[in-house]
Structures are given as C-alpha cells and as structure tokens.
C-alpha cells in the first residue's frame, strides 16, 4: 500500500484509506482538493505504517535516510567520499532510495534541481566536505533561482575538527548560507528526524535548497526512533483570495477588450484550467519561455512564448493588449512584459506587483483561483479577436517554416528544430542547455500536448542540458528523453555521459555543433567587437559516444538529418547525434 502526494496542494492519496490502487485510477482523474491532473502526483511512501521494522545496528544515517524517504525522496545523486561513508551505506541499505553515482558534484546538483523543476518533488544530492561541497554551488544556485525544491546531504569532517581545521574542512555553514532556505548541522542523534522533516518541508514550501550538514562521526552513531509521517505535518496549499477580491478581478477582466493571459512556470499542470479561462473570455495565452509547453502550443488559443526569443504573434498580442492576466510568472527580464493594466495571480505574495503596479492581485494557488475567476467572468465571444489571433499565428508559423531550410549547408538550426518537432514523441521530455541551442528551441520548436521542458532559467548556466536529461530519464522512465545542447555546454559536463551508460538511461543527446560559443559570438558581432575566443576546437562527439559504449551518429549533410533522428529515437542506449550546424543566427 502506497501514498501519493499532490505536488500542487499537498493532498495525500492513501491507497489503504481509499481502498484502491493509485495506478488503477483513470488518466482523467484529478486531485479531489485542487483539481490538479493525476500526473501532478508523486510517490510519497510505500508503507502505510511509518514505523519501519526494527533492525539491529541502526545508525543516525539509516534513520535520516528512512525519514526523508518517508517524505518522498527517491533519489540521492552524488560522489561518495571519506566524509559521507555512513550516509552512502544508509542509502545502500534502504530499498526506497536509489543512489545515482555521478562523476562530478555539479552534475548531482543540476540533476536534483532539474528533478525538482520537473516533478515538484525533492531529490537529494550528496557531497563530501570541502571540494565536494563547493562543486555543488552552480547547480544549487540554479535550483535556488528557479525555485526548485532540493535537499543537500553534505558530509562534514568529524565534530572535533570543525573549527580547528582538517583536510577537506571549510566553513560549510557559511558556504551554504546564501544558497539555502534551510541550513542546519546535525549535531546530535535526537535531532535526526526533526531536521530531516524540516529540511524537506522547507524546501517544498519555500521552493528552494535545504542543506543538512552531517559530521562524519555523527553519521555512524547508533540510533533508532519513530519516523515522522508526512500527513498532518504539511499545510494544504489549496487556498486563494476571498470571493470579493476575485469579483473585483472579474470586473477588470470584463472591462477589457483585448485581454492576454500570460502563463508562467508556476502554473505547470494547469493547462486545462488556463484554456478554460481563455475560451470563456476569448483571450490568447502567451507563456514565458520556462513555461513553454504548459499549454499545448498548437492549440488555437496559445500564441507561443513572449520575450526576446518569443513569437511575433505573442509580441504583437501583448503589445496591443489592454489587460494582462499574469498567472504564476515572476516578471523576469527575459519575459519582457510591458507595463499594462494587470490582474495577477501568484502563490508568492512578494511576486504580486513585483515590477509594475497591478489593478488586482489574487494571492493563492492558481489551481484554485483560475476556476473561480473563470466562473465569475462574463462569457465573451469576440470572433474578430480570435480571427486576429489565428492570423498572427499563421504568419508566425509561415515564418518559422521558411527558416527551416532543408537544403542549406552547413545545416541551419531552425531545420533541426523542425525535424525534432516532426519526429519526437508527444509525451517526450526535453532538457535544454544554454546558448544558441536553447535560443532556437525556444523560438522555433512548438511543443505538443504533454511534452515538457526543463532548463536553467534565471541562472542560465551552461552545462545544464545533460544533467537535466539524466534526471528526466529517472523521473520518467517510460518517456522519450531528449537533450538539446551545444558543443560548448555539453563539453562542460560530458564526463557524465558515462552516468547515462552506467544506469542504462537511454537519453538522446542532440548536439547543435556550431564549433563556437555561438551566442557570445553573436554578441561580439552585435556589439561591434572582433570575433575572438569564441571559436571552439573541432570535436567529434559521435566518436566520443561510440568510444564510451553508447551510440554515436555524426550528421554533416542536411539530407542525413531525418534518418539520424529516426535512428537515435529508436536506439535503446544513450545516444549522441552530433550535428554540424551553421553558427550564424540569421543569414
Ligand atoms: Fe491537489
């Protein structure tokens, strides 16, 4: 008997209480509290009795791992070392948690960040004291800036050396302090379950990184105690503003002639509800780049992404709008939203009116507020506006079709996006790197229903693509996992292609190999600098993949691309498709 948590509101579905298996529920089943789709649920605990069977010789590490597993942690990513031996062994002994050994801690942190963004669930990364800890920094800052819940289990030197100093000892508390929403050191055994639960709880509620530092000697202390269950220890987040404020918002919406709904990453899983509002008021939906795919981009009401790499349709609709209905978007500079009359929905009160004043701010969970607002607004059938949206979408589609030149050599990035769009499965998960690969994907790839992406949003860190794909492959073992990366970003983390092979994760890595740090080269051009230090050494990633034991496919001619994509998607092993690509953005 298992329990599942709704990642939107924290409702717990207990198979024992309900008398049925979660897996037997129909696909269209939704959370009875917040209406989130079944896909928003994650496995919490597999036993209804939180107290594990007593085992001889239990340690603090065993109890800590049991505790975080009870709260839904399924994976620990890391590199084992001297100061984590106790915790690593506790993971080995616990059949609910899987240790994934990576080659560099940065990859472990990126994986945990990506896992949190994709699933809304917490994964852990585990590092040794000193260099293992500092190697986590970039991935943890990525999680922190993109509000991804992550747990760090950081090994520390034994207590008597904290302060006096030792090999691999540094001031870890101070190191973690600016990154974390929760940062504590486990100093005695009776703190174990309390710190374990508070760390996961804070990561989920404050949507950030929690660190538990565990001194080497504490890890090995004999200890056993009652595990604290998740239920009754977490607030349900199915809340929203009072009805009179929703009524005010509805009146503002009713008064608008050209409303546009702007959907941010926070409303993942709310696609159906967003479309419900859009249809009722005849309004288009534009998304932020990170929210790409929250709504099926091929739906008539979706006008694509807004921002620097957004569609002309989204840009024009937002420009001419007389009201923005902004849902779960943090108004980042990347989204380039102008100041307009605004109704804003956000679960984080600090995001309301963050950049510009808003006419009505609705504080709460969009899963609750979207249907309430939809029920209160007047129904409109603005056919002229709908025709205009369709016309703008057609123009944009014609533009990106024109850019996808199937004959140009070197191969044009827009053509690669077109071939991927035509061939990748409708349920696929994409992990994007940062650079030209990401720019072209955001601009030219149109996501189908149920496809997902994960990326390094605000930190915009190169090297995210491969770790994101590894995390996606673990979270969604039955789905096609596609990494879209560049020769620059991939090279930063390519040692962990070995991790895909070791754990038999059949990810498909498409390298937009333009032999440049292409985006920076563009900036040098645009700012009138000479092109310098952005050229990369020619590297054959297909040979690298073959040599490592995976599948490698080199594409030099545009006519080879379709067959190469077919071959990669059919491969049962981790695969790299290395595509010689034109580094120029526009010709
Ligand atoms: Fe829910």
mmCIF file of C-alpha atoms in Angstrom, residues 405-576:
data_model
loop_
_atom_site.group_PDB
_atom_site.id
_atom_site.type_symbol
_atom_site.label_atom_id
_atom_site.label_comp_id
_atom_site.label_asym_id
_atom_site.label_seq_id
_atom_site.Cartn_x
_atom_site.Cartn_y
_atom_site.Cartn_z
ATOM 1 C CA UNK A 405 15.641 25.340 -44.924
ATOM 2 C CA UNK A 406 16.043 21.596 -45.531
ATOM 3 C CA UNK A 407 18.860 22.003 -48.054
ATOM 4 C CA UNK A 408 21.190 24.635 -46.586
ATOM 5 C CA UNK A 409 24.709 23.533 -45.701
ATOM 6 C CA UNK A 410 26.001 23.951 -43.048
ATOM 7 C CA UNK A 411 22.738 22.733 -41.526
ATOM 8 C CA UNK A 412 20.542 25.530 -40.186
ATOM 9 C CA UNK A 413 19.380 25.290 -36.560
ATOM 10 C CA UNK A 414 15.726 26.022 -37.463
ATOM 11 C CA UNK A 415 15.719 22.943 -39.703
ATOM 12 C CA UNK A 416 16.996 20.813 -36.801
ATOM 13 C CA UNK A 417 14.127 22.142 -34.644
ATOM 14 C CA UNK A 418 11.619 21.299 -37.365
ATOM 15 C CA UNK A 419 12.863 17.720 -37.773
ATOM 16 C CA UNK A 420 12.824 17.199 -33.991
ATOM 17 C CA UNK A 421 9.328 18.664 -33.780
ATOM 18 C CA UNK A 422 8.091 16.313 -36.500
ATOM 19 C CA UNK A 423 9.655 13.179 -35.055
ATOM 20 C CA UNK A 424 9.838 13.375 -31.252
ATOM 21 C CA UNK A 425 7.014 11.612 -29.367
ATOM 22 C CA UNK A 426 4.120 13.623 -27.969
ATOM 23 C CA UNK A 427 4.946 12.702 -24.349
ATOM 24 C CA UNK A 428 8.658 13.476 -24.591
ATOM 25 C CA UNK A 429 10.640 15.440 -22.007
ATOM 26 C CA UNK A 430 13.273 17.919 -23.234
ATOM 27 C CA UNK A 431 16.235 19.164 -21.284
ATOM 28 C CA UNK A 432 17.772 22.296 -22.750
ATOM 29 C CA UNK A 433 21.233 23.703 -22.380
ATOM 30 C CA UNK A 434 22.052 27.390 -22.561
ATOM 31 C CA UNK A 435 23.198 29.158 -25.703
ATOM 32 C CA UNK A 436 22.143 29.096 -29.344
ATOM 33 C CA UNK A 437 20.617 25.594 -28.939
ATOM 34 C CA UNK A 438 18.249 26.928 -26.299
ATOM 35 C CA UNK A 439 17.543 30.150 -28.219
ATOM 36 C CA UNK A 440 16.474 28.275 -31.339
ATOM 37 C CA UNK A 441 14.445 25.727 -29.393
ATOM 38 C CA UNK A 442 12.570 28.456 -27.549
ATOM 39 C CA UNK A 443 11.885 30.361 -30.707
ATOM 40 C CA UNK A 444 11.235 27.701 -33.360
ATOM 41 C CA UNK A 445 10.137 24.499 -31.628
ATOM 42 C CA UNK A 446 6.412 24.224 -30.937
ATOM 43 C CA UNK A 447 5.558 21.909 -28.095
ATOM 44 C CA UNK A 448 2.790 19.371 -28.354
ATOM 45 C CA UNK A 449 0.402 18.406 -25.619
ATOM 46 C CA UNK A 450 2.059 16.534 -22.725
ATOM 47 C CA UNK A 451 5.620 17.412 -23.792
ATOM 48 C CA UNK A 452 7.698 19.013 -21.047
ATOM 49 C CA UNK A 453 10.902 21.001 -20.909
ATOM 50 C CA UNK A 454 13.388 21.700 -18.185
ATOM 51 C CA UNK A 455 16.118 24.315 -18.350
ATOM 52 C CA UNK A 456 18.347 26.569 -16.313
ATOM 53 C CA UNK A 457 16.084 29.620 -16.320
ATOM 54 C CA UNK A 458 17.317 32.564 -14.300
ATOM 55 C CA UNK A 459 20.862 31.385 -13.630
ATOM 56 C CA UNK A 460 21.078 30.381 -17.335
ATOM 57 C CA UNK A 461 24.011 28.085 -16.691
ATOM 58 C CA UNK A 462 25.760 26.242 -19.480
ATOM 59 C CA UNK A 463 26.117 22.543 -18.749
ATOM 60 C CA UNK A 464 22.535 22.042 -17.551
ATOM 61 C CA UNK A 465 21.346 20.021 -20.579
ATOM 62 C CA UNK A 466 22.920 16.628 -19.906
ATOM 63 C CA UNK A 467 22.231 16.502 -16.129
ATOM 64 C CA UNK A 468 18.651 17.653 -16.787
ATOM 65 C CA UNK A 469 18.198 14.770 -19.209
ATOM 66 C CA UNK A 470 19.633 12.265 -16.701
ATOM 67 C CA UNK A 471 17.172 13.467 -14.050
ATOM 68 C CA UNK A 472 14.277 13.346 -16.530
ATOM 69 C CA UNK A 473 15.179 9.779 -17.505
ATOM 70 C CA UNK A 474 14.950 8.734 -13.850
ATOM 71 C CA UNK A 475 11.720 10.642 -13.221
ATOM 72 C CA UNK A 476 10.034 9.429 -16.427
ATOM 73 C CA UNK A 477 11.476 6.023 -17.326
ATOM 74 C CA UNK A 478 8.766 5.347 -19.915
ATOM 75 C CA UNK A 479 9.145 8.590 -21.858
ATOM 76 C CA UNK A 480 11.458 9.723 -24.632
ATOM 77 C CA UNK A 481 14.128 11.943 -23.052
ATOM 78 C CA UNK A 482 15.696 14.484 -25.384
ATOM 79 C CA UNK A 483 18.682 16.676 -24.545
ATOM 80 C CA UNK A 484 19.179 19.680 -26.810
ATOM 81 C CA UNK A 485 22.635 21.051 -26.184
ATOM 82 C CA UNK A 486 25.593 22.755 -27.824
ATOM 83 C CA UNK A 487 29.236 21.827 -28.241
ATOM 84 C CA UNK A 488 30.170 24.384 -25.560
ATOM 85 C CA UNK A 489 27.630 23.390 -22.901
ATOM 86 C CA UNK A 490 27.976 19.651 -23.450
ATOM 87 C CA UNK A 491 31.756 19.763 -23.129
ATOM 88 C CA UNK A 492 31.417 21.210 -19.603
ATOM 89 C CA UNK A 493 29.707 18.049 -18.315
ATOM 90 C CA UNK A 494 30.423 15.327 -20.867
ATOM 91 C CA UNK A 495 32.122 13.062 -18.332
ATOM 92 C CA UNK A 496 28.643 12.253 -17.072
ATOM 93 C CA UNK A 497 27.608 10.700 -20.361
ATOM 94 C CA UNK A 498 29.180 7.736 -18.538
ATOM 95 C CA UNK A 499 26.379 8.017 -15.953
ATOM 96 C CA UNK A 500 23.739 7.555 -18.658
ATOM 97 C CA UNK A 501 25.545 4.405 -19.775
ATOM 98 C CA UNK A 502 26.154 3.053 -16.271
ATOM 99 C CA UNK A 503 22.474 3.320 -15.290
ATOM 100 C CA UNK A 504 21.189 2.405 -18.760
ATOM 101 C CA UNK A 505 19.351 5.685 -19.229
ATOM 102 C CA UNK A 506 18.632 5.784 -22.991
ATOM 103 C CA UNK A 507 18.720 9.577 -23.324
ATOM 104 C CA UNK A 508 19.042 11.104 -26.779
ATOM 105 C CA UNK A 509 21.544 13.968 -26.895
ATOM 106 C CA UNK A 510 21.320 16.286 -29.906
ATOM 107 C CA UNK A 511 24.402 18.489 -30.107
ATOM 108 C CA UNK A 512 23.998 21.654 -32.139
ATOM 109 C CA UNK A 513 27.686 21.578 -33.027
ATOM 110 C CA UNK A 514 28.431 25.017 -34.447
ATOM 111 C CA UNK A 515 32.069 24.933 -33.310
ATOM 112 C CA UNK A 516 31.552 28.170 -31.450
ATOM 113 C CA UNK A 517 30.277 29.582 -28.217
ATOM 114 C CA UNK A 518 27.642 30.740 -30.664
ATOM 115 C CA UNK A 519 25.552 33.070 -28.534
ATOM 116 C CA UNK A 520 28.577 35.002 -27.291
ATOM 117 C CA UNK A 521 29.901 35.156 -30.844
ATOM 118 C CA UNK A 522 26.566 36.786 -31.806
ATOM 119 C CA UNK A 523 27.007 39.310 -29.019
ATOM 120 C CA UNK A 524 30.540 40.120 -30.192
ATOM 121 C CA UNK A 525 29.108 40.777 -33.664
ATOM 122 C CA UNK A 526 26.183 42.852 -32.424
ATOM 123 C CA UNK A 527 28.371 44.984 -30.173
ATOM 124 C CA UNK A 528 30.988 45.569 -32.884
ATOM 125 C CA UNK A 529 33.751 43.506 -31.315
ATOM 126 C CA UNK A 530 36.047 41.233 -33.262
ATOM 127 C CA UNK A 531 35.197 37.548 -33.029
ATOM 128 C CA UNK A 532 37.739 36.289 -30.548
ATOM 129 C CA UNK A 533 37.990 33.389 -28.103
ATOM 130 C CA UNK A 534 34.514 32.151 -29.021
ATOM 131 C CA UNK A 535 35.682 29.676 -31.662
ATOM 132 C CA UNK A 536 35.831 26.102 -30.328
ATOM 133 C CA UNK A 537 38.127 23.304 -31.294
ATOM 134 C CA UNK A 538 36.551 20.827 -33.733
ATOM 135 C CA UNK A 539 35.381 17.818 -31.732
ATOM 136 C CA UNK A 540 33.645 14.659 -32.943
ATOM 137 C CA UNK A 541 31.061 13.857 -30.261
ATOM 138 C CA UNK A 542 29.761 10.844 -32.207
ATOM 139 C CA UNK A 543 33.161 9.157 -31.883
ATOM 140 C CA UNK A 544 33.202 10.086 -28.191
ATOM 141 C CA UNK A 545 29.793 8.401 -27.698
ATOM 142 C CA UNK A 546 30.888 5.244 -29.541
ATOM 143 C CA UNK A 547 34.133 5.113 -27.614
ATOM 144 C CA UNK A 548 32.245 5.404 -24.309
ATOM 145 C CA UNK A 549 29.974 2.476 -25.258
ATOM 146 C CA UNK A 550 26.925 4.425 -26.408
ATOM 147 C CA UNK A 551 25.531 5.165 -29.852
ATOM 148 C CA UNK A 552 27.153 7.979 -31.839
ATOM 149 C CA UNK A 553 25.766 9.469 -35.034
ATOM 150 C CA UNK A 554 27.556 12.214 -36.975
ATOM 151 C CA UNK A 555 25.474 14.410 -39.262
ATOM 152 C CA UNK A 556 27.255 16.628 -41.767
ATOM 153 C CA UNK A 557 24.680 16.818 -44.598
ATOM 154 C CA UNK A 558 21.123 18.133 -44.200
ATOM 155 C CA UNK A 559 19.859 15.100 -46.135
ATOM 156 C CA UNK A 560 21.187 12.814 -43.335
ATOM 157 C CA UNK A 561 19.298 14.511 -40.531
ATOM 158 C CA UNK A 562 15.890 12.811 -40.663
ATOM 159 C CA UNK A 563 17.374 9.309 -40.751
ATOM 160 C CA UNK A 564 19.779 10.209 -37.946
ATOM 161 C CA UNK A 565 16.916 11.393 -35.726
ATOM 162 C CA UNK A 566 14.935 8.218 -36.502
ATOM 163 C CA UNK A 567 17.952 6.070 -35.649
ATOM 164 C CA UNK A 568 18.567 7.939 -32.380
ATOM 165 C CA UNK A 569 14.931 7.751 -31.257
ATOM 166 C CA UNK A 570 14.904 4.004 -31.927
ATOM 167 C CA UNK A 571 18.187 3.387 -30.064
ATOM 168 C CA UNK A 572 17.998 1.535 -26.760
ATOM 169 C CA UNK A 573 21.252 3.010 -25.403
ATOM 170 C CA UNK A 574 22.313 6.542 -24.598
ATOM 171 C CA UNK A 575 22.909 8.246 -27.922
ATOM 172 C CA UNK A 576 24.644 11.358 -29.194
#
